[in-house]
Amino acid sequence: MSEPGSRTRSGTGRFMCGVVEGFYGRPWTMEQRTELFEREQKWGLNTYLYAPKDDSKHRMYWRDLYSAEEAEQLTALISAAKRHEVDFIYAISPGLDITFSNPKEVAALKRKLDQVRGFGCSSFSLLFDDIESEMCPADRRAFSSFAHAQAAVANQVYRHLGEPRSFLFCPTDYCAAFCTPSVSQSSYLHTVGETLLPGIDVLWTGPKVVSQHISVESVEEVSAVLKRPPLIWDNIHANDYDPQRLFLGPYKGRPTELIPKLRGVLTNPNCEFHPNFVAVHTLATWCKAAADGGPADVDMAAGGEEEQDWSYSPQKALRLALSDWLQEVMTPDGPGGGVKKEVCDEEPMQTDVSEGPFAPGPEDQPLFTAEPLTLDDLGLLSELFYLPYEHGATARAMLQELDWLRTHSADAAPPASDSDQRVPAGPAPSPAAEWRRRAQRFDDLCHAVVQMFNRLSNAPNRRVLYDLYSYICDIKSGVGLARAYVKTLGGGGRASAQLMNDDPEPWGFRGGLSGEFQRLLPGHGDRDLFRRPPRTAVYSIRPYCPEDKVELQRISTEMRRDGGGEDNDGASATPPPLLSDCLAAGDASPSPRCGLVLEDDEGVCGYAVALADAKPAAAKIQWAASAALWDDFPSLVSVQVLPRVADPAPARRMVTQLLSSVRISGSRGVFCDLRPSDRRMLHFYSTLGSFRAMQADGRPGDDVVVMAASLL
Ligand code: GDL
């Protein structure tokens, strides 16, 4: 197998592959970087770009020279890179405040890079990412554009340094999304391509800052404009933009056919050093797969990935990485590293241990034993913290189950109750049994997460653990809440009640101020990575017309038959009529402007209708209610949506519109009547916030629930 680093391409030197330390946040330590070089060498990677945004002398105070102590450290680092055959590229980011046209500024830049050259460094980079693109008046006079200013300074510095073999330039428009109006028409990129000297390589993050896919076509397009193949600065594993996320999925979404079209790939990974094992290992596998000459594949569907050995398979690459990582996680990392107490020769601090270590008797609590972490545990961890645009398979399964359990919560009869005690009529399990089966499956998945947490927190390599710790605590807690919620839906016990009550502990409402802002913004949740079973659900709400009567009857009947209105045991007598049913059945027509119909691409899928004055209709079917109800809530509403409308938002919108029409008609309040078994609609009205259950005196027993909302 040829090493990726040995690939050569005519005129442009070897394929550069490795790591860019280019994120915001705490820079890695010198020890960590040295460890990285060792790994890079072992895995066949050849480049490291030094660009930590929060090394102040790299960016904010770029003019300042390094102190003697810093110089010593950098010198040692650069020679460690050399020892491991890694090209150390020193990057500087002067863009925050440089005046491009001022010769003193350019001199300061040269002086700084000369200093770093003195540390043994021979590869350099100028970065202009994440800066304002406005030029100061002096620069506006001297240069015809920002791109001209940057390219002129880059060319000068490049020449000053003797045209080094590696010299990189990061443009301000470093991805397609930043280009106006497009990559091919970006005057900024065209100027960069035309003006930068040909020996300078250009960094590019792909279609977006964090690109899910980078296609061959997109790279060909930008290469034509830049007049050279780009060097990918890959943010696929970067996590500096979201403190709750970590990326432990495989390198993915980049076909290996890209390799001959690129100058190289540098990954800018997670801020935490140790969890980057997977990011860097899988990138190395990607480079090797291509070096072996096999046709490329990165984006086949999960099942197809396994079939051909010679191509890059993200799944296989991940497995390789995780099994190597397991060895590292299971290796104690120095003094105090192991969790399990070693036998110690020193005098113990405690004095009453003459009896030796405590051994529990048969009636005592057994001692805690730490089970070793498994490859499956690491696989699960990776699936929970996968990739920026994709959850791993288990995470998706958990979300799917939770979503299903929530949507079908009407079936969540507690065990030992009516329906599932009976022998099902056919081979299909009763809805209640099916709900409980899936609730159990969800619970098992949650349990596996907790087990993984326990085993990982006992892993001997504490440095790895501490980098992961806040994330695994967070997911354990999130899973705990979801688990408790499902227990509550199923009528579960105290533990869940404690978690789900009205005065939760702070971990019951997570995300801090930023989380609150997010929840208040419109469309919150639209960008969840987990999407319900793919549907192109475009809903429209339109006024009711008499021709809709048949459809309303159909929906109302269907929902009653499906358990949304009648007890399912078949034993009960004909249930008492509901006023809402009469309205839906067309026995009374909705009041003018008090009817709405919901449609999707399959047709009518819901309705919201109202009678401004419901008393006459009630009298017709001898539907009795107290005078107080009629006084405060004279209007009736009836709402139904078919279960295929998984999103509650359209129904909510219909109700809001309907209530404002009823209010305009002069009504003081509305009510609805429901059967106690119609948990779905009971839940719907309860979560609207405006409806409250009413004591509807005069109604026979508890066979009907009345909920009412004031319009005043
Ligand atoms: C960026 C920054 C990078 C940061 C990343 C992810 C580049 C060229 N610059 O835009 O420093 O880590 O986003 O937040 O990618």
GROMACS .gro file of C-alpha atoms in nm, residues 399-635:
model
  237
  399LEU     CA    1  -3.556   0.944   1.808
  400GLN     CA    2  -3.785   0.742   1.584
  401GLU     CA    3  -3.909   0.534   1.874
  402LEU     CA    4  -3.964   0.835   2.096
  403ASP     CA    5  -4.150   1.014   1.821
  404TRP     CA    6  -4.369   0.709   1.759
  405LEU     CA    7  -4.439   0.662   2.129
  406ARG     CA    8  -4.537   1.025   2.160
  407THR     CA    9  -4.760   1.023   1.854
  408HIS     CA   10  -4.932   0.703   1.968
  409SER     CA   11  -4.953   0.797   2.334
  410ALA     CA   12  -5.330   0.746   2.315
  411ASP     CA   13  -5.251   0.374   2.306
  412ALA     CA   14  -5.030   0.392   2.611
  413ALA     CA   15  -5.261   0.204   2.843
  414PRO     CA   16  -5.072   0.104   3.155
  415PRO     CA   17  -5.015  -0.269   3.193
  416ALA     CA   18  -5.269  -0.468   3.386
  417SER     CA   19  -5.543  -0.254   3.245
  418ASP     CA   20  -5.828  -0.338   3.015
  419SER     CA   21  -5.738  -0.393   2.652
  420ASP     CA   22  -5.406  -0.575   2.664
  421GLN     CA   23  -5.524  -0.818   2.928
  422ARG     CA   24  -5.752  -0.961   2.667
  423VAL     CA   25  -5.632  -1.215   2.414
  424PRO     CA   26  -5.597  -1.031   2.086
  425ALA     CA   27  -5.849  -1.137   1.826
  426GLY     CA   28  -5.594  -1.191   1.548
  427PRO     CA   29  -5.219  -1.236   1.514
  428ALA     CA   30  -5.161  -0.858   1.534
  429PRO     CA   31  -5.083  -0.732   1.886
  430SER     CA   32  -5.330  -0.491   2.037
  431PRO     CA   33  -5.230  -0.124   2.006
  432ALA     CA   34  -5.160  -0.116   2.379
  433ALA     CA   35  -4.933  -0.421   2.361
  434GLU     CA   36  -4.752  -0.276   2.061
  435TRP     CA   37  -4.705   0.053   2.244
  436ARG     CA   38  -4.560  -0.123   2.544
  437ARG     CA   39  -4.333  -0.338   2.328
  438ARG     CA   40  -4.189  -0.029   2.167
  439ALA     CA   41  -4.167   0.155   2.498
  440GLN     CA   42  -3.961  -0.137   2.628
  441ARG     CA   43  -3.736  -0.124   2.322
  442PHE     CA   44  -3.683   0.247   2.381
  443ASP     CA   45  -3.607   0.182   2.744
  444ASP     CA   46  -3.348  -0.082   2.645
  445LEU     CA   47  -3.176   0.164   2.414
  446CYS     CA   48  -3.166   0.421   2.695
  447HIS     CA   49  -3.028   0.161   2.930
  448ALA     CA   50  -2.745   0.084   2.686
  449VAL     CA   51  -2.650   0.454   2.691
  450VAL     CA   52  -2.635   0.455   3.069
  451GLN     CA   53  -2.426   0.137   3.068
  452MET     CA   54  -2.188   0.288   2.816
  453PHE     CA   55  -2.160   0.596   3.038
  454ASN     CA   56  -2.078   0.384   3.342
  455ARG     CA   57  -1.814   0.180   3.165
  456LEU     CA   58  -1.658   0.480   2.996
  457SER     CA   59  -1.637   0.675   3.319
  458ASN     CA   60  -1.434   0.388   3.458
  459ALA     CA   61  -1.198   0.369   3.162
  460PRO     CA   62  -0.829   0.376   3.257
  461ASN     CA   63  -0.732   0.659   3.022
  462ARG     CA   64  -0.851   0.958   3.219
  463ARG     CA   65  -0.736   1.220   2.971
  464VAL     CA   66  -0.959   1.076   2.704
  465LEU     CA   67  -1.244   1.048   2.952
  466TYR     CA   68  -1.216   1.407   3.070
  467ASP     CA   69  -1.235   1.535   2.713
  468LEU     CA   70  -1.555   1.337   2.670
  469TYR     CA   71  -1.703   1.387   3.010
  470SER     CA   72  -1.932   1.688   2.968
  471TYR     CA   73  -2.076   1.537   2.650
  472ILE     CA   74  -2.151   1.197   2.796
  473CYS     CA   75  -2.306   1.354   3.106
  474ASP     CA   76  -2.520   1.569   2.884
  475ILE     CA   77  -2.645   1.282   2.670
  476LYS     CA   78  -2.703   1.063   2.973
  477SER     CA   79  -2.915   1.334   3.123
  478GLY     CA   80  -3.105   1.397   2.797
  479VAL     CA   81  -3.173   1.028   2.758
  480GLY     CA   82  -3.285   1.013   3.123
  481LEU     CA   83  -3.545   1.282   3.060
  482ALA     CA   84  -3.677   1.110   2.750
  483ARG     CA   85  -3.693   0.780   2.935
  484ALA     CA   86  -3.888   0.940   3.219
  485TYR     CA   87  -4.125   1.101   2.972
  486VAL     CA   88  -4.204   0.767   2.810
  487LYS     CA   89  -4.265   0.618   3.154
  488THR     CA   90  -4.504   0.904   3.226
  489LEU     CA   91  -4.690   0.841   2.899
  490GLY     CA   92  -4.722   0.478   2.998
  491GLY     CA   93  -4.850   0.572   3.342
  492GLY     CA   94  -4.508   0.514   3.501
  493GLY     CA   95  -4.406   0.565   3.858
  494ARG     CA   96  -4.251   0.819   4.090
  495ALA     CA   97  -3.911   0.856   3.933
  496SER     CA   98  -4.056   0.982   3.612
  497ALA     CA   99  -4.309   1.198   3.790
  498GLN     CA  100  -4.024   1.372   3.974
  499LEU     CA  101  -3.846   1.452   3.652
  500MET     CA  102  -4.150   1.566   3.462
  501ASN     CA  103  -4.320   1.781   3.722
  502ASP     CA  104  -4.395   2.154   3.702
  503ASP     CA  105  -4.094   2.254   3.912
  504PRO     CA  106  -3.810   2.060   3.755
  505GLU     CA  107  -3.446   2.071   3.852
  506PRO     CA  108  -3.231   2.287   3.621
  507TRP     CA  109  -3.135   1.987   3.412
  508GLY     CA  110  -3.503   1.953   3.321
  509PHE     CA  111  -3.484   2.275   3.114
  510ARG     CA  112  -3.152   2.273   2.938
  511GLY     CA  113  -2.964   2.501   2.709
  512GLY     CA  114  -2.940   2.822   2.914
  513LEU     CA  115  -3.014   3.160   2.763
  514SER     CA  116  -2.900   3.052   2.419
  515GLY     CA  117  -3.143   2.760   2.435
  516GLU     CA  118  -3.424   2.996   2.530
  517PHE     CA  119  -3.347   3.230   2.244
  518GLN     CA  120  -3.352   2.937   2.008
  519ARG     CA  121  -3.687   2.811   2.135
  520LEU     CA  122  -3.839   3.157   2.087
  521LEU     CA  123  -3.730   3.188   1.727
  522PRO     CA  124  -3.976   3.094   1.455
  523GLY     CA  125  -3.917   2.757   1.295
  524HIS     CA  126  -3.745   2.617   1.603
  525GLY     CA  127  -3.696   2.250   1.542
  526ASP     CA  128  -3.727   2.280   1.163
  527ARG     CA  129  -3.361   2.204   1.132
  528ASP     CA  130  -3.354   1.902   1.359
  529LEU     CA  131  -3.129   1.637   1.212
  530PHE     CA  132  -3.397   1.386   1.289
  531ARG     CA  133  -3.679   1.415   1.048
  532ARG     CA  134  -4.000   1.223   1.073
  533PRO     CA  135  -4.057   0.963   0.800
  534PRO     CA  136  -3.998   1.158   0.482
  535ARG     CA  137  -4.308   1.338   0.371
  536THR     CA  138  -4.343   1.642   0.157
  537ALA     CA  139  -4.607   1.781   0.385
  538VAL     CA  140  -4.731   2.113   0.262
  539TYR     CA  141  -5.048   2.203   0.444
  540SER     CA  142  -5.303   2.462   0.349
  541ILE     CA  143  -5.585   2.598   0.554
  542ARG     CA  144  -5.891   2.727   0.368
  543PRO     CA  145  -6.246   2.829   0.461
  544TYR     CA  146  -6.505   2.557   0.496
  545CYS     CA  147  -6.767   2.529   0.221
  546PRO     CA  148  -7.086   2.314   0.220
  547GLU     CA  149  -6.924   2.064  -0.021
  548ASP     CA  150  -6.679   1.974   0.255
  549LYS     CA  151  -6.957   1.821   0.463
  550VAL     CA  152  -6.892   1.468   0.335
  551GLU     CA  153  -6.520   1.489   0.407
  552LEU     CA  154  -6.582   1.617   0.758
  553GLN     CA  155  -6.819   1.329   0.822
  554ARG     CA  156  -6.561   1.084   0.691
  555ILE     CA  157  -6.282   1.220   0.916
  556SER     CA  158  -6.508   1.238   1.219
  557THR     CA  159  -6.627   0.878   1.170
  558GLU     CA  160  -6.277   0.752   1.100
  559MET     CA  161  -6.138   0.911   1.413
  560ARG     CA  162  -6.417   0.775   1.626
  561ARG     CA  163  -6.365   0.428   1.482
  562ASP     CA  164  -5.989   0.445   1.547
  563GLY     CA  165  -6.046   0.493   1.913
  564GLY     CA  166  -6.051   0.867   1.911
  565GLY     CA  167  -6.396   0.879   2.052
  566GLU     CA  168  -6.537   0.543   2.150
  567ASP     CA  169  -6.421   0.296   2.404
  568ASN     CA  170  -6.252   0.019   2.221
  569ASP     CA  171  -6.358  -0.271   2.429
  570GLY     CA  172  -6.671  -0.316   2.224
  571ALA     CA  173  -6.856  -0.386   2.544
  572SER     CA  174  -6.993  -0.044   2.616
  573ALA     CA  175  -7.336   0.059   2.505
  574THR     CA  176  -7.378   0.321   2.236
  575PRO     CA  177  -7.191   0.622   2.370
  576PRO     CA  178  -7.392   0.937   2.433
  577PRO     CA  179  -7.390   1.178   2.144
  578LEU     CA  180  -7.139   1.457   2.145
  579LEU     CA  181  -7.233   1.799   2.031
  580SER     CA  182  -6.908   1.810   1.835
  581ASP     CA  183  -7.011   1.494   1.647
  582CYS     CA  184  -7.338   1.657   1.541
  583LEU     CA  185  -7.150   1.954   1.408
  584ALA     CA  186  -6.901   1.737   1.223
  585ALA     CA  187  -7.176   1.512   1.093
  586GLY     CA  188  -7.350   1.809   0.934
  587ASP     CA  189  -7.656   1.797   1.161
  588ALA     CA  190  -7.578   2.161   1.225
  589SER     CA  191  -7.382   2.381   0.987
  590PRO     CA  192  -7.090   2.589   1.112
  591SER     CA  193  -7.168   2.953   1.172
  592PRO     CA  194  -7.066   3.196   0.896
  593ARG     CA  195  -6.686   3.235   0.872
  594CYS     CA  196  -6.651   2.975   1.148
  595GLY     CA  197  -6.523   2.679   0.951
  596LEU     CA  198  -6.174   2.587   0.834
  597VAL     CA  199  -6.046   2.290   0.642
  598LEU     CA  200  -5.692   2.153   0.644
  599GLU     CA  201  -5.554   1.997   0.326
  600ASP     CA  202  -5.234   1.821   0.233
  601ASP     CA  203  -5.131   1.662  -0.095
  602GLU     CA  204  -5.368   1.370  -0.033
  603GLY     CA  205  -5.672   1.587   0.026
  604VAL     CA  206  -5.870   1.703   0.328
  605CYS     CA  207  -5.694   1.587   0.644
  606GLY     CA  208  -5.852   1.797   0.919
  607TYR     CA  209  -6.104   2.058   1.012
  608ALA     CA  210  -6.191   2.315   1.275
  609VAL     CA  211  -6.553   2.429   1.285
  610ALA     CA  212  -6.761   2.627   1.532
  611LEU     CA  213  -7.117   2.717   1.620
  612ALA     CA  214  -7.129   3.069   1.759
  613ASP     CA  215  -7.448   2.987   1.949
  614ALA     CA  216  -7.455   2.619   2.034
  615LYS     CA  217  -7.766   2.618   2.254
  616PRO     CA  218  -8.025   2.533   1.984
  617ALA     CA  219  -7.813   2.244   1.854
  618ALA     CA  220  -7.770   2.118   2.210
  619ALA     CA  221  -8.144   2.131   2.272
  620LYS     CA  222  -8.203   1.924   1.959
  621ILE     CA  223  -8.006   1.630   2.094
  622GLN     CA  224  -8.090   1.697   2.457
  623TRP     CA  225  -7.733   1.779   2.535
  624ALA     CA  226  -7.764   1.938   2.876
  625ALA     CA  227  -7.523   2.177   3.041
  626SER     CA  228  -7.533   2.419   3.330
  627ALA     CA  229  -7.647   2.777   3.288
  628ALA     CA  230  -7.299   2.888   3.391
  629LEU     CA  231  -7.146   2.710   3.094
  630TRP     CA  232  -7.387   2.871   2.850
  631ASP     CA  233  -7.328   3.214   3.005
  632ASP     CA  234  -6.953   3.211   2.976
  633PHE     CA  235  -6.899   2.975   2.685
  634PRO     CA  236  -7.188   2.991   2.443
  635SER     CA  237  -6.993   2.867   2.137
   0.00000   0.00000   0.00000
